[in-house]
């Protein structure tokens, strides 16, 4: 592992609150975006430094960072930037309570799934006409953007949040967005129609993090009310067009505490006339920090295969921890705890790829890599190496860490901080990353109305292979689906 803090002017020496890689990018290097306290979103390209020579002449050189575009339509600090998993669309949000979906309009050809939607296209012609007439656009960039190699435009603006937005998450098909806000709500947005379809108002304090299952079965939110909430997602089950007010997400589980193990005690025999004492209820231990945690971010993450959910802001035996839930036991206690960090965890981030090696965390899973960031350090875990961290980066920044992101192949990890700088960590893996199987090309058919929806803690790990079989008389027969277990 090689770590380098890049000394460039990222956001005019103001805090960097978020970072994310574009996994659909097909150009040289890796493209990523940052959001900062200067109200701007900036797009960059990361290029690997030259390979070290035999004499070590190029060893220790910083990675190459190219500025690609600056997007400055926000009226307040930008707290989160997230690229869509389908096509190179970028969503940003911040203290102005507005979500902007950006689209590149020149340079790289559009990736699969990057076609303009009707909702995003509404008003696009007028925006382009105004940009063409503006003097700022004559240099090649749309008005409201800094000069750079690429040109991006605001394809859609989503309004409706009543306060600052702390986090965003795309649905796997790029059709929906989930936002977390300090108005104590999480909201589900139709990114194509540019409207809010549901408000999740179950939390009682700031909602500071949200994650979307890559298998499109559930959404996880974290709040400073010391809770983790799991919502079952139903819009992918043949509901057709989703209209505002539709319950596309239903609360399935809430976690605030977990039982502590208690030592068995022997009870002396009592006379038969004496009533037996009722067993004492198991003691409960809080799982998360309360609202005194000095951070606006508690960013959870779900593994690329959908098996494991890693959370932020955890506590365990008086210390800080990252709690990990198993997919088939989402209503139960955490399956794994990762303690030992000196300061509270603000973000967890799985590398968006798998490796050809068995995992020790989940039976039948491949090797995956997880980064857990506290306010001052970053621990890297390898699921093939047990529950102990395989790497620890400490003392990277002078102020609190806010976010981090992995490149598509898991070889680069970018960490950003309130001090206005970013650190690039390079990791060498024993084997190249494997492509993930397509999971949302063919959504499963809706269940019959007479059958209840499956509970959130029994969701399948992967979509069933194949399709429904046909009986000799022409009737359709449902193919059984094996539900895996960790």
Coordinates of C-alpha atoms in Angstrom, one line a residue, residues 6-481:
X6 CA -1.9 15.5 -3.1
X7 CA -1.0 19.1 -2.5
X8 CA -3.2 20.9 -5.0
X9 CA -5.9 23.5 -4.7
X10 CA -9.0 21.3 -4.6
X11 CA -11.7 23.7 -3.5
X12 CA -9.9 27.0 -2.8
X13 CA -8.5 25.6 0.5
X14 CA -12.0 25.1 1.8
X15 CA -13.3 21.7 3.2
X16 CA -13.9 18.8 0.9
X17 CA -17.1 17.0 2.0
X18 CA -17.5 14.2 -0.6
X19 CA -15.8 12.2 -3.3
X20 CA -16.9 9.6 -5.8
X21 CA -15.5 7.7 -8.8
X22 CA -17.3 7.3 -12.1
X23 CA -17.3 3.5 -12.7
X24 CA -18.7 4.0 -16.2
X25 CA -15.8 6.1 -17.4
X26 CA -13.9 4.6 -20.4
X27 CA -11.2 7.2 -20.8
X28 CA -7.6 7.1 -19.6
X29 CA -7.1 6.8 -15.8
X30 CA -10.0 7.1 -13.4
X31 CA -12.5 10.0 -13.3
X32 CA -13.9 11.2 -10.0
X33 CA -15.7 14.2 -8.6
X34 CA -15.5 16.1 -5.3
X35 CA -17.9 18.5 -3.6
X36 CA -16.7 21.2 -1.2
X37 CA -17.3 24.2 1.0
X38 CA -16.9 26.6 -2.0
X39 CA -20.3 25.6 -3.2
X40 CA -18.7 23.8 -6.2
X41 CA -18.6 20.4 -7.7
X42 CA -15.3 19.6 -9.5
X43 CA -14.5 16.7 -11.8
X44 CA -11.0 15.3 -12.0
X45 CA -9.0 12.5 -13.6
X46 CA -6.5 10.4 -11.7
X47 CA -3.6 8.9 -13.5
X48 CA -1.1 6.5 -12.1
X49 CA 2.5 7.8 -11.7
X50 CA 5.2 6.2 -13.7
X51 CA 6.4 2.8 -12.6
X52 CA 9.4 3.0 -10.4
X53 CA 12.7 2.3 -12.1
X54 CA 15.2 -0.2 -10.9
X55 CA 17.2 2.6 -9.2
X56 CA 14.0 3.9 -7.5
X57 CA 14.2 7.2 -9.4
X58 CA 10.4 7.6 -9.9
X59 CA 9.5 5.9 -6.6
X60 CA 7.4 8.1 -4.3
X61 CA 6.1 10.4 -7.0
X62 CA 2.6 11.7 -6.4
X63 CA -0.3 10.5 -8.7
X64 CA -1.2 12.7 -11.6
X65 CA -4.4 14.7 -11.2
X66 CA -6.0 16.5 -14.1
X67 CA -8.8 19.1 -13.7
X68 CA -11.7 18.3 -16.1
X69 CA -14.6 20.5 -15.1
X70 CA -16.0 22.8 -12.5
X71 CA -19.8 22.8 -11.8
X72 CA -21.0 25.8 -9.7
X73 CA -24.8 25.9 -9.7
X74 CA -25.2 25.2 -6.0
X75 CA -25.9 28.2 -3.7
X76 CA -24.3 26.5 -0.5
X77 CA -21.6 24.0 0.4
X78 CA -21.9 20.7 -1.5
X79 CA -22.1 17.8 1.0
X80 CA -22.3 14.8 -1.4
X81 CA -21.5 13.8 -4.9
X82 CA -22.5 10.4 -6.4
X83 CA -22.1 9.0 -9.9
X84 CA -24.9 6.9 -11.3
X85 CA -24.1 3.2 -11.7
X86 CA -25.7 3.3 -15.1
X87 CA -24.1 5.9 -17.3
X88 CA -22.0 8.9 -16.4
X89 CA -24.6 11.0 -14.7
X90 CA -23.5 12.8 -11.5
X91 CA -25.8 13.8 -8.6
X92 CA -24.8 16.5 -6.1
X93 CA -26.6 18.0 -3.1
X94 CA -25.7 20.2 -0.2
X95 CA -26.8 22.8 2.3
X96 CA -29.2 24.5 -0.2
X97 CA -31.4 21.4 -0.1
X98 CA -31.3 21.0 -3.9
X99 CA -30.2 17.9 -5.8
X100 CA -28.7 18.6 -9.2
X101 CA -28.2 15.8 -11.8
X102 CA -25.4 16.6 -14.2
X103 CA -24.7 15.1 -17.6
X104 CA -21.6 15.4 -19.8
X105 CA -22.5 16.9 -23.1
X106 CA -19.2 16.5 -25.0
X107 CA -16.1 14.4 -25.0
X108 CA -16.6 10.8 -23.9
X109 CA -19.4 8.9 -25.7
X110 CA -22.4 8.1 -23.6
X111 CA -22.2 4.8 -21.7
X112 CA -24.9 2.2 -21.6
X113 CA -28.0 3.5 -19.9
X114 CA -26.9 7.1 -20.3
X115 CA -29.7 8.2 -22.7
X116 CA -31.5 11.4 -21.8
X117 CA -34.8 10.8 -20.0
X118 CA -38.0 12.8 -20.7
X119 CA -37.9 14.4 -17.2
X120 CA -34.3 15.4 -17.6
X121 CA -34.8 16.6 -21.1
X122 CA -37.6 19.0 -20.1
X123 CA -36.1 22.5 -20.4
X124 CA -32.8 21.2 -21.8
X125 CA -33.3 23.1 -25.1
X126 CA -33.9 26.4 -23.3
X127 CA -30.8 25.8 -21.1
X128 CA -28.6 25.1 -24.1
X129 CA -29.9 28.1 -25.9
X130 CA -29.3 30.4 -22.9
X131 CA -25.8 28.9 -22.5
X132 CA -25.0 29.4 -26.2
X133 CA -26.0 33.1 -26.0
X134 CA -24.0 33.7 -22.7
X135 CA -20.5 35.0 -23.1
X136 CA -19.2 32.6 -20.5
X137 CA -20.1 29.6 -22.8
X138 CA -18.0 30.8 -25.7
X139 CA -14.9 29.2 -24.2
X140 CA -16.4 25.7 -24.5
X141 CA -18.1 25.3 -21.1
X142 CA -21.7 25.9 -20.3
X143 CA -22.4 29.1 -18.3
X144 CA -22.0 28.5 -14.6
X145 CA -19.0 26.1 -15.0
X146 CA -15.3 26.6 -14.7
X147 CA -13.0 26.1 -17.7
X148 CA -11.8 22.5 -18.2
X149 CA -11.5 19.7 -20.7
X150 CA -15.1 18.5 -20.3
X151 CA -18.4 20.2 -20.5
X152 CA -21.3 19.3 -18.2
X153 CA -24.8 20.7 -17.9
X154 CA -27.5 20.5 -15.2
X155 CA -29.9 17.9 -16.7
X156 CA -32.4 18.0 -13.9
X157 CA -32.9 19.9 -10.6
X158 CA -34.8 18.1 -7.8
X159 CA -36.4 20.4 -5.2
X160 CA -38.5 19.5 -2.2
X161 CA -36.1 18.8 0.6
X162 CA -36.8 21.2 3.5
X163 CA -33.2 21.4 4.8
X164 CA -29.6 20.4 4.2
X165 CA -28.9 17.1 2.4
X166 CA -26.2 15.0 3.8
X167 CA -26.0 11.9 1.6
X168 CA -27.3 10.4 -1.6
X169 CA -27.6 6.9 -3.1
X170 CA -28.6 5.8 -6.6
X171 CA -30.7 2.8 -7.3
X172 CA -28.8 0.1 -9.3
X173 CA -30.6 0.9 -12.5
X174 CA -30.0 4.6 -12.1
X175 CA -33.8 5.4 -12.2
X176 CA -34.1 6.5 -8.6
X177 CA -32.2 8.5 -5.9
X178 CA -32.5 8.3 -2.1
X179 CA -31.5 11.4 -0.1
X180 CA -30.7 11.9 3.6
X181 CA -31.6 15.2 5.1
X182 CA -31.3 17.1 8.4
X183 CA -35.1 17.6 8.3
X184 CA -35.3 14.1 9.8
X185 CA -36.4 12.5 6.6
X186 CA -35.1 10.4 3.8
X187 CA -36.7 10.9 0.4
X188 CA -37.1 8.7 -2.7
X189 CA -36.8 10.6 -6.0
X190 CA -37.6 9.6 -9.5
X191 CA -34.5 10.8 -11.3
X192 CA -36.0 10.5 -14.7
X193 CA -39.2 12.5 -13.9
X194 CA -37.3 14.8 -11.5
X195 CA -39.8 14.5 -8.7
X196 CA -40.1 13.1 -5.1
X197 CA -42.2 10.0 -4.9
X198 CA -42.0 9.2 -1.2
X199 CA -40.9 10.7 2.1
X200 CA -39.6 8.4 4.8
X201 CA -40.2 10.2 8.1
X202 CA -39.5 7.4 10.6
X203 CA -36.3 8.9 12.0
X204 CA -36.5 11.4 14.9
X205 CA -33.3 13.3 14.2
X206 CA -30.9 14.1 11.4
X207 CA -30.7 11.5 8.7
X208 CA -26.9 11.4 7.9
X209 CA -26.4 8.4 5.6
X210 CA -28.2 6.2 3.0
X211 CA -27.2 3.2 1.0
X212 CA -29.0 1.3 -1.8
X213 CA -28.8 -2.5 -2.1
X214 CA -27.1 -3.4 -5.4
X215 CA -29.7 -6.1 -5.9
X216 CA -32.5 -3.5 -5.6
X217 CA -34.2 -5.1 -2.7
X218 CA -33.7 -2.7 0.3
X219 CA -32.5 0.7 1.3
X220 CA -30.6 1.4 4.6
X221 CA -30.6 4.8 6.4
X222 CA -28.6 6.0 9.4
X223 CA -29.5 8.8 11.7
X224 CA -28.2 10.7 14.7
X225 CA -31.2 9.3 16.6
X226 CA -28.9 6.2 17.2
X227 CA -30.7 4.0 14.7
X228 CA -30.3 2.1 11.5
X229 CA -33.5 1.5 9.5
X230 CA -34.0 -1.0 6.7
X231 CA -36.7 -0.3 4.1
X232 CA -37.8 -3.0 1.6
X233 CA -37.9 -1.6 -1.9
X234 CA -40.9 -2.6 -4.0
X235 CA -40.8 -0.4 -7.1
X236 CA -38.8 -3.0 -9.0
X237 CA -41.6 -5.5 -8.7
X238 CA -43.6 -4.5 -11.8
X239 CA -45.4 -1.5 -10.4
X240 CA -44.9 0.5 -13.6
X241 CA -44.8 4.2 -13.3
X242 CA -44.3 5.4 -9.7
X243 CA -46.4 8.4 -8.8
X244 CA -45.8 10.7 -5.9
X245 CA -47.3 9.3 -2.7
X246 CA -46.8 5.7 -3.7
X247 CA -45.3 3.5 -0.9
X248 CA -42.4 2.2 -2.9
X249 CA -40.3 1.6 0.3
X250 CA -41.7 0.0 3.5
X251 CA -40.0 -0.1 6.8
X252 CA -38.8 -3.6 7.5
X253 CA -36.4 -3.4 10.5
X254 CA -35.0 -0.8 13.0
X255 CA -31.8 -1.3 15.0
X256 CA -30.9 0.8 18.0
X257 CA -29.5 -1.8 20.4
X258 CA -28.5 -5.4 20.6
X259 CA -28.6 -7.9 23.5
X260 CA -25.5 -8.4 25.6
X261 CA -24.5 -12.0 26.4
X262 CA -25.2 -12.8 30.1
X263 CA -23.5 -15.5 32.2
X264 CA -25.6 -18.4 33.2
X265 CA -26.4 -18.4 36.9
X266 CA -27.6 -21.3 39.0
X267 CA -30.7 -20.8 41.2
X268 CA -31.0 -22.7 44.5
X269 CA -34.1 -25.0 44.8
X270 CA -37.0 -23.3 46.4
X271 CA -40.0 -24.9 48.2
X272 CA -42.8 -26.0 46.0
X273 CA -45.1 -23.4 47.4
X274 CA -42.7 -20.6 46.3
X275 CA -43.4 -19.1 42.8
X276 CA -40.5 -19.4 40.4
X277 CA -38.8 -16.1 39.6
X278 CA -39.2 -14.9 36.0
X279 CA -35.9 -14.9 34.0
X280 CA -34.3 -11.5 33.8
X281 CA -34.5 -9.9 30.3
X282 CA -31.3 -9.7 28.4
X283 CA -29.4 -6.5 28.8
X284 CA -29.4 -4.3 25.7
X285 CA -26.4 -2.3 24.5
X286 CA -26.6 0.7 22.3
X287 CA -25.2 0.2 18.8
X288 CA -24.6 3.8 17.7
X289 CA -23.4 7.2 18.9
X290 CA -26.0 9.7 19.8
X291 CA -26.5 13.2 18.4
X292 CA -23.4 14.5 20.3
X293 CA -21.2 12.9 17.7
X294 CA -19.3 15.8 16.1
X295 CA -20.0 14.8 12.5
X296 CA -22.7 15.4 9.9
X297 CA -22.0 12.2 8.2
X298 CA -22.8 8.5 9.0
X299 CA -22.4 6.9 5.6
X300 CA -23.2 3.2 5.4
X301 CA -22.2 0.9 2.5
X302 CA -23.4 -2.4 1.0
X303 CA -21.0 -4.9 -0.5
X304 CA -21.0 -5.3 -4.3
X305 CA -22.6 -8.7 -4.1
X306 CA -25.3 -7.4 -1.7
X307 CA -24.4 -9.9 1.1
X308 CA -23.1 -7.5 3.8
X309 CA -24.1 -4.0 5.1
X310 CA -21.4 -2.0 6.8
X311 CA -22.5 0.9 9.0
X312 CA -20.9 4.1 10.5
X313 CA -21.1 5.7 13.9
X314 CA -21.0 2.4 15.8
X315 CA -20.1 1.8 19.5
X316 CA -19.0 -1.5 21.1
X317 CA -17.9 -2.0 24.7
X318 CA -17.2 1.7 25.2
X319 CA -15.2 2.1 22.0
X320 CA -15.8 2.9 18.3
X321 CA -16.8 0.2 15.8
X322 CA -18.2 -0.6 12.4
X323 CA -21.2 -3.0 12.7
X324 CA -21.7 -5.3 9.8
X325 CA -25.1 -7.0 9.1
X326 CA -25.7 -10.1 7.0
X327 CA -28.2 -9.9 4.2
X328 CA -30.2 -12.9 5.4
X329 CA -30.3 -11.7 9.0
X330 CA -31.2 -8.0 8.6
X331 CA -33.7 -8.1 11.5
X332 CA -31.2 -9.7 13.9
X333 CA -28.1 -8.4 15.7
X334 CA -25.0 -7.5 13.7
X335 CA -23.1 -10.5 12.3
X336 CA -19.7 -8.9 12.7
X337 CA -18.2 -6.0 14.7
X338 CA -15.0 -4.2 13.6
X339 CA -13.8 -2.3 16.7
X340 CA -10.5 -0.6 17.5
X341 CA -10.7 2.8 15.8
X342 CA -9.6 5.7 18.0
X343 CA -12.4 8.1 16.8
X344 CA -16.0 7.6 15.6
X345 CA -16.6 6.0 12.2
X346 CA -18.0 8.5 9.7
X347 CA -18.1 6.3 6.5
X348 CA -17.7 2.8 5.3
X349 CA -17.0 2.0 1.7
X350 CA -16.8 -1.3 -0.1
X351 CA -14.6 -1.6 -3.2
X352 CA -17.0 -2.0 -6.1
X353 CA -15.5 -5.3 -7.3
X354 CA -14.8 -8.9 -6.3
X355 CA -11.6 -11.0 -6.5
X356 CA -11.1 -14.7 -7.2
X357 CA -10.6 -15.9 -3.7
X358 CA -13.0 -17.2 -1.0
X359 CA -14.3 -14.9 1.6
X360 CA -14.0 -15.7 5.3
X361 CA -17.0 -13.4 6.2
X362 CA -19.7 -15.0 4.1
X363 CA -20.0 -18.6 2.9
X364 CA -19.9 -18.9 -0.8
X365 CA -18.8 -15.3 -1.3
X366 CA -15.8 -14.1 -3.1
X367 CA -13.0 -11.9 -1.7
X368 CA -14.0 -8.3 -1.2
X369 CA -12.3 -5.2 0.3
X370 CA -13.8 -2.8 2.8
X371 CA -12.5 0.6 3.9
X372 CA -13.7 2.1 7.2
X373 CA -13.0 5.7 7.9
X374 CA -13.1 7.3 11.3
X375 CA -12.6 11.0 11.8
X376 CA -8.8 10.6 11.9
X377 CA -7.9 7.2 10.3
X378 CA -8.8 4.7 7.6
X379 CA -8.7 0.9 8.2
X380 CA -8.8 -1.5 5.3
X381 CA -10.3 -5.0 5.7
X382 CA -10.0 -8.0 3.4
X383 CA -12.8 -10.5 3.7
X384 CA -10.4 -13.3 2.8
X385 CA -8.2 -12.5 5.8
X386 CA -10.6 -12.6 8.8
X387 CA -11.9 -9.7 10.8
X388 CA -8.5 -8.0 11.5
X389 CA -7.6 -4.9 9.4
X390 CA -4.9 -5.6 6.8
X391 CA -4.0 -1.9 6.6
X392 CA -4.3 1.2 8.7
X393 CA -3.7 4.8 7.5
X394 CA -3.4 7.3 10.4
X395 CA -2.3 10.9 10.5
X396 CA -3.3 11.6 6.9
X397 CA -5.0 15.0 7.5
X398 CA -5.0 17.8 10.0
X399 CA -8.8 17.8 10.3
X400 CA -11.7 15.3 10.3
X401 CA -12.1 12.9 7.4
X402 CA -15.5 13.2 5.6
X403 CA -15.7 10.7 2.8
X404 CA -13.8 8.2 0.6
X405 CA -14.2 6.4 -2.7
X406 CA -12.8 3.4 -4.6
X407 CA -11.8 3.2 -8.2
X408 CA -13.7 0.5 -10.3
X409 CA -10.8 -2.0 -10.0
X410 CA -10.2 -1.5 -6.3
X411 CA -6.7 -0.3 -6.9
X412 CA -7.1 3.3 -5.8
X413 CA -8.8 4.8 -2.7
X414 CA -9.3 8.5 -2.4
X415 CA -9.9 10.0 1.1
X416 CA -11.0 13.6 1.6
X417 CA -11.1 15.8 4.6
X418 CA -12.2 19.1 6.2
X419 CA -8.7 20.4 5.8
X420 CA -9.3 20.8 2.1
X421 CA -6.9 18.1 0.9
X422 CA -7.3 14.6 -0.6
X423 CA -5.1 11.5 -0.1
X424 CA -4.7 8.8 -2.7
X425 CA -3.9 5.3 -1.6
X426 CA -2.7 2.7 -4.1
X427 CA -3.3 -0.9 -3.2
X428 CA -1.7 -4.0 -4.9
X429 CA -4.0 -7.0 -5.1
X430 CA -2.7 -10.5 -5.7
X431 CA -5.2 -11.0 -8.6
X432 CA -7.1 -8.6 -10.9
X433 CA -10.7 -7.6 -10.1
X434 CA -13.5 -9.7 -11.6
X435 CA -16.5 -8.2 -13.4
X436 CA -19.7 -8.3 -11.4
X437 CA -22.6 -10.2 -12.9
X438 CA -25.5 -8.2 -14.2
X439 CA -28.2 -8.1 -11.5
X440 CA -30.9 -5.7 -12.7
X441 CA -31.3 -6.3 -16.4
X442 CA -34.3 -8.5 -15.9
X443 CA -36.2 -7.7 -12.6
X444 CA -38.1 -10.6 -11.1
X445 CA -41.8 -10.8 -11.8
X446 CA -44.3 -9.5 -9.2
X447 CA -45.7 -12.1 -6.8
X448 CA -49.4 -12.9 -6.9
X449 CA -51.6 -10.5 -4.9
X450 CA -52.6 -13.3 -2.6
X451 CA -49.0 -14.0 -1.5
X452 CA -47.3 -11.7 1.0
X453 CA -44.1 -9.9 0.2
X454 CA -41.0 -11.7 1.4
X455 CA -39.5 -10.3 4.6
X456 CA -36.4 -8.1 4.2
X457 CA -34.2 -10.6 6.1
X458 CA -34.9 -13.4 3.7
X459 CA -34.0 -11.7 0.4
X460 CA -32.0 -13.7 -2.1
X461 CA -28.3 -13.0 -2.4
X462 CA -28.4 -13.1 -6.2
X463 CA -31.1 -13.2 -8.9
X464 CA -32.2 -16.7 -9.8
X465 CA -30.5 -18.0 -13.0
X466 CA -32.7 -18.9 -15.9
X467 CA -36.4 -18.1 -16.2
X468 CA -39.8 -19.6 -15.7
X469 CA -40.5 -23.0 -17.4
X470 CA -43.5 -23.9 -19.5
X471 CA -45.8 -26.8 -18.8
X472 CA -46.9 -29.1 -21.6
X473 CA -50.3 -27.5 -21.6
X474 CA -48.8 -24.1 -22.3
X475 CA -49.2 -22.7 -18.8
X476 CA -46.4 -20.8 -17.2
X477 CA -44.7 -22.4 -14.2
X478 CA -42.7 -20.4 -11.6
X479 CA -39.1 -21.5 -11.3
X480 CA -38.1 -22.1 -7.6
X481 CA -35.5 -19.7 -6.2

